[in-house]
mmCIF file of C-alpha atoms in Angstrom:
data_model
loop_
_atom_site.group_PDB
_atom_site.id
_atom_site.type_symbol
_atom_site.label_atom_id
_atom_site.label_comp_id
_atom_site.label_asym_id
_atom_site.label_seq_id
_atom_site.Cartn_x
_atom_site.Cartn_y
_atom_site.Cartn_z
ATOM 1 C CA UNK A 1 0.328 -0.001 0.215
ATOM 2 C CA UNK A 2 2.740 2.633 1.099
ATOM 3 C CA UNK A 3 4.606 2.160 -2.193
ATOM 4 C CA UNK A 4 1.473 2.526 -4.306
ATOM 5 C CA UNK A 5 0.904 6.054 -2.613
ATOM 6 C CA UNK A 6 4.695 6.601 -2.859
ATOM 7 C CA UNK A 7 4.061 6.038 -6.451
ATOM 8 C CA UNK A 8 1.243 7.897 -7.181
ATOM 9 C CA UNK A 9 2.313 10.555 -5.213
ATOM 10 C CA UNK A 10 5.653 10.660 -7.054
ATOM 11 C CA UNK A 11 4.239 10.979 -10.545
ATOM 12 C CA UNK A 12 1.643 13.928 -9.438
ATOM 13 C CA UNK A 13 4.814 16.448 -8.057
ATOM 14 C CA UNK A 14 7.112 14.911 -10.802
ATOM 15 C CA UNK A 15 4.078 16.551 -13.467
ATOM 16 C CA UNK A 16 4.230 19.757 -11.498
ATOM 17 C CA UNK A 17 8.409 19.685 -11.429
ATOM 18 C CA UNK A 18 7.930 19.239 -15.222
ATOM 19 C CA UNK A 19 5.477 22.168 -15.873
ATOM 20 C CA UNK A 20 7.140 24.666 -13.455
ATOM 21 C CA UNK A 21 10.799 24.185 -14.661
ATOM 22 C CA UNK A 22 11.119 27.589 -16.602
ATOM 23 C CA UNK A 23 9.666 29.255 -13.873
ATOM 24 C CA UNK A 24 11.912 27.721 -11.258
ATOM 25 C CA UNK A 25 14.863 27.706 -13.588
ATOM 26 C CA UNK A 26 14.299 32.032 -13.681
ATOM 27 C CA UNK A 27 13.737 32.383 -10.430
ATOM 28 C CA UNK A 28 17.149 30.697 -9.298
ATOM 29 C CA UNK A 29 19.061 32.704 -11.975
ATOM 30 C CA UNK A 30 17.246 35.952 -10.609
ATOM 31 C CA UNK A 31 18.158 34.629 -7.045
ATOM 32 C CA UNK A 32 21.414 33.854 -7.555
ATOM 33 C CA UNK A 33 22.266 37.192 -9.577
ATOM 34 C CA UNK A 34 20.852 39.190 -6.317
ATOM 35 C CA UNK A 35 22.996 36.977 -4.385
ATOM 36 C CA UNK A 36 26.066 37.963 -6.329
ATOM 37 C CA UNK A 37 25.316 41.613 -6.838
ATOM 38 C CA UNK A 38 24.601 41.690 -2.715
ATOM 39 C CA UNK A 39 27.892 40.731 -2.124
ATOM 40 C CA UNK A 40 30.116 42.809 -4.332
ATOM 41 C CA UNK A 41 31.168 46.459 -4.154
ATOM 42 C CA UNK A 42 30.226 47.302 -7.622
ATOM 43 C CA UNK A 43 27.261 47.580 -9.634
ATOM 44 C CA UNK A 44 26.396 44.285 -11.537
ATOM 45 C CA UNK A 45 25.294 44.520 -14.815
ATOM 46 C CA UNK A 46 21.565 43.065 -16.067
ATOM 47 C CA UNK A 47 22.995 40.761 -18.626
ATOM 48 C CA UNK A 48 25.066 38.769 -16.518
ATOM 49 C CA UNK A 49 23.901 35.165 -16.417
ATOM 50 C CA UNK A 50 24.508 33.424 -12.986
ATOM 51 C CA UNK A 51 23.228 29.778 -13.196
ATOM 52 C CA UNK A 52 23.769 29.094 -9.562
ATOM 53 C CA UNK A 53 24.938 30.845 -6.535
ATOM 54 C CA UNK A 54 28.413 32.081 -6.055
ATOM 55 C CA UNK A 55 30.425 32.013 -3.293
ATOM 56 C CA UNK A 56 31.583 35.421 -2.140
ATOM 57 C CA UNK A 57 34.399 36.016 0.556
ATOM 58 C CA UNK A 58 36.189 39.132 1.632
ATOM 59 C CA UNK A 59 35.957 42.432 0.585
ATOM 60 C CA UNK A 60 33.854 42.194 -2.435
ATOM 61 C CA UNK A 61 35.904 44.381 -4.491
ATOM 62 C CA UNK A 62 34.984 42.492 -7.555
ATOM 63 C CA UNK A 63 33.833 44.287 -10.746
ATOM 64 C CA UNK A 64 32.028 42.344 -13.502
ATOM 65 C CA UNK A 65 31.604 43.101 -16.833
ATOM 66 C CA UNK A 66 28.522 42.698 -19.620
ATOM 67 C CA UNK A 67 27.249 39.114 -20.714
ATOM 68 C CA UNK A 68 29.252 36.860 -18.510
ATOM 69 C CA UNK A 69 28.131 33.501 -17.745
ATOM 70 C CA UNK A 70 28.785 32.051 -14.401
ATOM 71 C CA UNK A 71 28.540 28.363 -13.854
ATOM 72 C CA UNK A 72 27.353 27.225 -10.468
ATOM 73 C CA UNK A 73 29.977 26.684 -7.432
ATOM 74 C CA UNK A 74 32.170 29.835 -8.525
ATOM 75 C CA UNK A 75 34.337 31.157 -5.630
ATOM 76 C CA UNK A 76 35.608 34.571 -5.577
ATOM 77 C CA UNK A 77 37.416 36.027 -3.047
ATOM 78 C CA UNK A 78 39.181 39.032 -2.069
ATOM 79 C CA UNK A 79 41.606 40.493 0.759
ATOM 80 C CA UNK A 80 43.052 43.453 1.459
ATOM 81 C CA UNK A 81 43.794 45.848 -1.459
ATOM 82 C CA UNK A 82 43.002 42.609 -3.802
ATOM 83 C CA UNK A 83 40.348 42.785 -6.490
ATOM 84 C CA UNK A 84 39.069 40.740 -9.276
ATOM 85 C CA UNK A 85 37.789 42.442 -12.477
ATOM 86 C CA UNK A 86 35.999 40.141 -15.054
ATOM 87 C CA UNK A 87 35.634 41.441 -18.576
ATOM 88 C CA UNK A 88 32.793 41.470 -20.945
ATOM 89 C CA UNK A 89 31.354 38.305 -22.330
ATOM 90 C CA UNK A 90 33.863 35.859 -20.359
ATOM 91 C CA UNK A 91 32.690 32.140 -19.023
ATOM 92 C CA UNK A 92 33.344 30.830 -15.650
ATOM 93 C CA UNK A 93 32.759 27.483 -15.270
ATOM 94 C CA UNK A 94 31.668 25.397 -12.394
ATOM 95 C CA UNK A 95 34.280 25.213 -9.230
ATOM 96 C CA UNK A 96 36.603 27.742 -10.285
ATOM 97 C CA UNK A 97 38.415 30.049 -7.672
ATOM 98 C CA UNK A 98 39.381 33.197 -8.240
ATOM 99 C CA UNK A 99 41.385 34.598 -5.164
ATOM 100 C CA UNK A 100 43.250 38.041 -4.781
ATOM 101 C CA UNK A 101 45.113 39.964 -2.479
ATOM 102 C CA UNK A 102 46.778 42.340 -5.650
ATOM 103 C CA UNK A 103 44.608 42.341 -8.501
ATOM 104 C CA UNK A 104 43.510 39.384 -10.862
ATOM 105 C CA UNK A 105 42.295 40.993 -14.599
ATOM 106 C CA UNK A 106 40.598 38.432 -17.037
ATOM 107 C CA UNK A 107 39.904 40.265 -20.394
ATOM 108 C CA UNK A 108 36.976 40.103 -22.752
ATOM 109 C CA UNK A 109 35.851 37.002 -24.115
ATOM 110 C CA UNK A 110 37.618 34.436 -22.381
ATOM 111 C CA UNK A 111 36.286 30.871 -20.991
ATOM 112 C CA UNK A 112 37.398 29.398 -17.852
ATOM 113 C CA UNK A 113 37.457 25.728 -17.661
ATOM 114 C CA UNK A 114 35.747 23.628 -14.622
ATOM 115 C CA UNK A 115 37.923 23.486 -11.331
ATOM 116 C CA UNK A 116 40.539 26.000 -12.244
ATOM 117 C CA UNK A 117 42.371 28.101 -9.757
ATOM 118 C CA UNK A 118 43.369 31.674 -10.476
ATOM 119 C CA UNK A 119 45.038 33.084 -7.404
ATOM 120 C CA UNK A 120 47.685 35.798 -7.272
ATOM 121 C CA UNK A 121 49.343 34.939 -3.760
ATOM 122 C CA UNK A 122 51.729 32.398 -2.377
ATOM 123 C CA UNK A 123 51.638 31.112 1.679
ATOM 124 C CA UNK A 124 55.504 31.938 2.440
ATOM 125 C CA UNK A 125 57.249 30.456 5.263
ATOM 126 C CA UNK A 126 58.099 32.701 7.991
ATOM 127 C CA UNK A 127 60.823 32.038 11.350
ATOM 128 C CA UNK A 128 58.968 32.321 13.985
ATOM 129 C CA UNK A 129 55.334 32.350 12.755
ATOM 130 C CA UNK A 130 53.384 29.021 12.086
ATOM 131 C CA UNK A 131 52.278 28.316 8.429
ATOM 132 C CA UNK A 132 49.067 29.508 9.061
ATOM 133 C CA UNK A 133 50.537 32.404 10.604
ATOM 134 C CA UNK A 134 52.762 33.529 7.997
ATOM 135 C CA UNK A 135 52.653 36.464 5.457
ATOM 136 C CA UNK A 136 51.572 36.027 1.608
ATOM 137 C CA UNK A 137 53.423 37.372 -1.020
ATOM 138 C CA UNK A 138 50.762 38.917 -3.899
ATOM 139 C CA UNK A 139 51.690 39.944 -7.361
ATOM 140 C CA UNK A 140 48.833 40.580 -10.213
ATOM 141 C CA UNK A 141 47.815 38.286 -13.008
ATOM 142 C CA UNK A 142 46.557 39.121 -15.827
ATOM 143 C CA UNK A 143 44.480 37.197 -18.392
ATOM 144 C CA UNK A 144 44.236 38.599 -21.840
ATOM 145 C CA UNK A 145 41.133 38.650 -24.087
ATOM 146 C CA UNK A 146 39.804 34.922 -25.972
ATOM 147 C CA UNK A 147 42.199 33.312 -23.978
ATOM 148 C CA UNK A 148 40.728 29.663 -23.466
ATOM 149 C CA UNK A 149 41.416 27.763 -20.113
ATOM 150 C CA UNK A 150 40.797 24.119 -19.777
ATOM 151 C CA UNK A 151 39.647 22.165 -16.930
ATOM 152 C CA UNK A 152 41.789 22.064 -13.871
ATOM 153 C CA UNK A 153 44.049 24.682 -14.755
ATOM 154 C CA UNK A 154 45.929 26.346 -11.738
ATOM 155 C CA UNK A 155 47.237 29.832 -12.695
ATOM 156 C CA UNK A 156 49.839 31.310 -10.204
ATOM 157 C CA UNK A 157 51.001 34.435 -8.581
ATOM 158 C CA UNK A 158 52.381 37.023 -11.255
ATOM 159 C CA UNK A 159 51.151 35.116 -14.700
ATOM 160 C CA UNK A 160 50.191 37.122 -17.617
ATOM 161 C CA UNK A 161 48.632 34.953 -20.430
ATOM 162 C CA UNK A 162 48.285 36.932 -23.448
ATOM 163 C CA UNK A 163 45.569 37.646 -26.124
ATOM 164 C CA UNK A 164 44.241 33.952 -27.724
ATOM 165 C CA UNK A 165 46.474 32.032 -25.433
ATOM 166 C CA UNK A 166 45.145 28.264 -24.693
ATOM 167 C CA UNK A 167 46.027 26.452 -22.093
ATOM 168 C CA UNK A 168 45.981 22.949 -21.741
ATOM 169 C CA UNK A 169 43.696 20.811 -19.121
ATOM 170 C CA UNK A 170 45.520 20.659 -15.517
ATOM 171 C CA UNK A 171 48.204 22.688 -16.565
ATOM 172 C CA UNK A 172 50.385 24.593 -13.830
ATOM 173 C CA UNK A 173 51.175 28.056 -15.539
ATOM 174 C CA UNK A 174 53.663 29.612 -13.194
ATOM 175 C CA UNK A 175 55.102 31.760 -16.083
ATOM 176 C CA UNK A 176 54.094 34.178 -18.677
ATOM 177 C CA UNK A 177 52.583 32.818 -21.779
ATOM 178 C CA UNK A 178 52.478 34.834 -25.098
ATOM 179 C CA UNK A 179 49.735 35.632 -27.317
ATOM 180 C CA UNK A 180 48.730 33.034 -29.637
ATOM 181 C CA UNK A 181 50.361 30.043 -27.758
ATOM 182 C CA UNK A 182 48.778 26.851 -26.651
ATOM 183 C CA UNK A 183 50.557 25.230 -23.220
ATOM 184 C CA UNK A 184 50.308 22.328 -21.297
ATOM 185 C CA UNK A 185 51.892 20.335 -18.489
ATOM 186 C CA UNK A 186 53.229 20.961 -15.394
ATOM 187 C CA UNK A 187 54.499 23.644 -14.937
ATOM 188 C CA UNK A 188 52.760 24.786 -18.279
ATOM 189 C CA UNK A 189 55.359 24.776 -21.468
ATOM 190 C CA UNK A 190 54.554 25.821 -25.029
ATOM 191 C CA UNK A 191 53.395 23.088 -27.638
ATOM 192 C CA UNK A 192 51.819 24.864 -30.630
ATOM 193 C CA UNK A 193 51.750 28.524 -31.935
ATOM 194 C CA UNK A 194 47.955 29.333 -32.935
ATOM 195 C CA UNK A 195 49.622 32.597 -35.042
ATOM 196 C CA UNK A 196 48.686 30.605 -38.122
ATOM 197 C CA UNK A 197 45.155 30.043 -36.679
ATOM 198 C CA UNK A 198 44.152 33.907 -35.441
ATOM 199 C CA UNK A 199 41.789 35.690 -38.025
ATOM 200 C CA UNK A 200 41.632 39.585 -37.584
ATOM 201 C CA UNK A 201 37.817 40.538 -38.741
ATOM 202 C CA UNK A 202 37.464 44.053 -40.150
#
């Protein structure tokens, strides 16, 4: 008897959920957009699409451009003088962590794969202090326009990635990447030039 009741209730609830999918999706996105807007210090454009509530930590010194797409479970943190600037048309995939104590700048049209870590500071070991209590050394990160960053990449402090570059999945970027270069590996090294692939539109 209990199984029959469960089955019938499940069918009714499933039908209601199917019919309300579009409405619930819109509401989730509005709620996530509002949550992000409340957590940052700068105005959030209405064109930004937030598919799931991001986690905002620290000072909220974050600037987000128009038509940005944020997938669920994005973590954004700014501490001290740190800032995060995300340009127009950028895509930030699920599980990405962007943490700044200096500055992280991501230019227009860049796409960032799942579970990527972008952190502009490294912990130090200070004599007489615990590891947790030791200082950080922070240096700005600059990521150019139309950069493609694969899944699981780590971008370390002080790195500049040039326009139209590509970073292969799971790479550790510890040094600058020139424009239109493909890098991969640990540490990331150049494996191909995209100069011949780049088409300049009028």
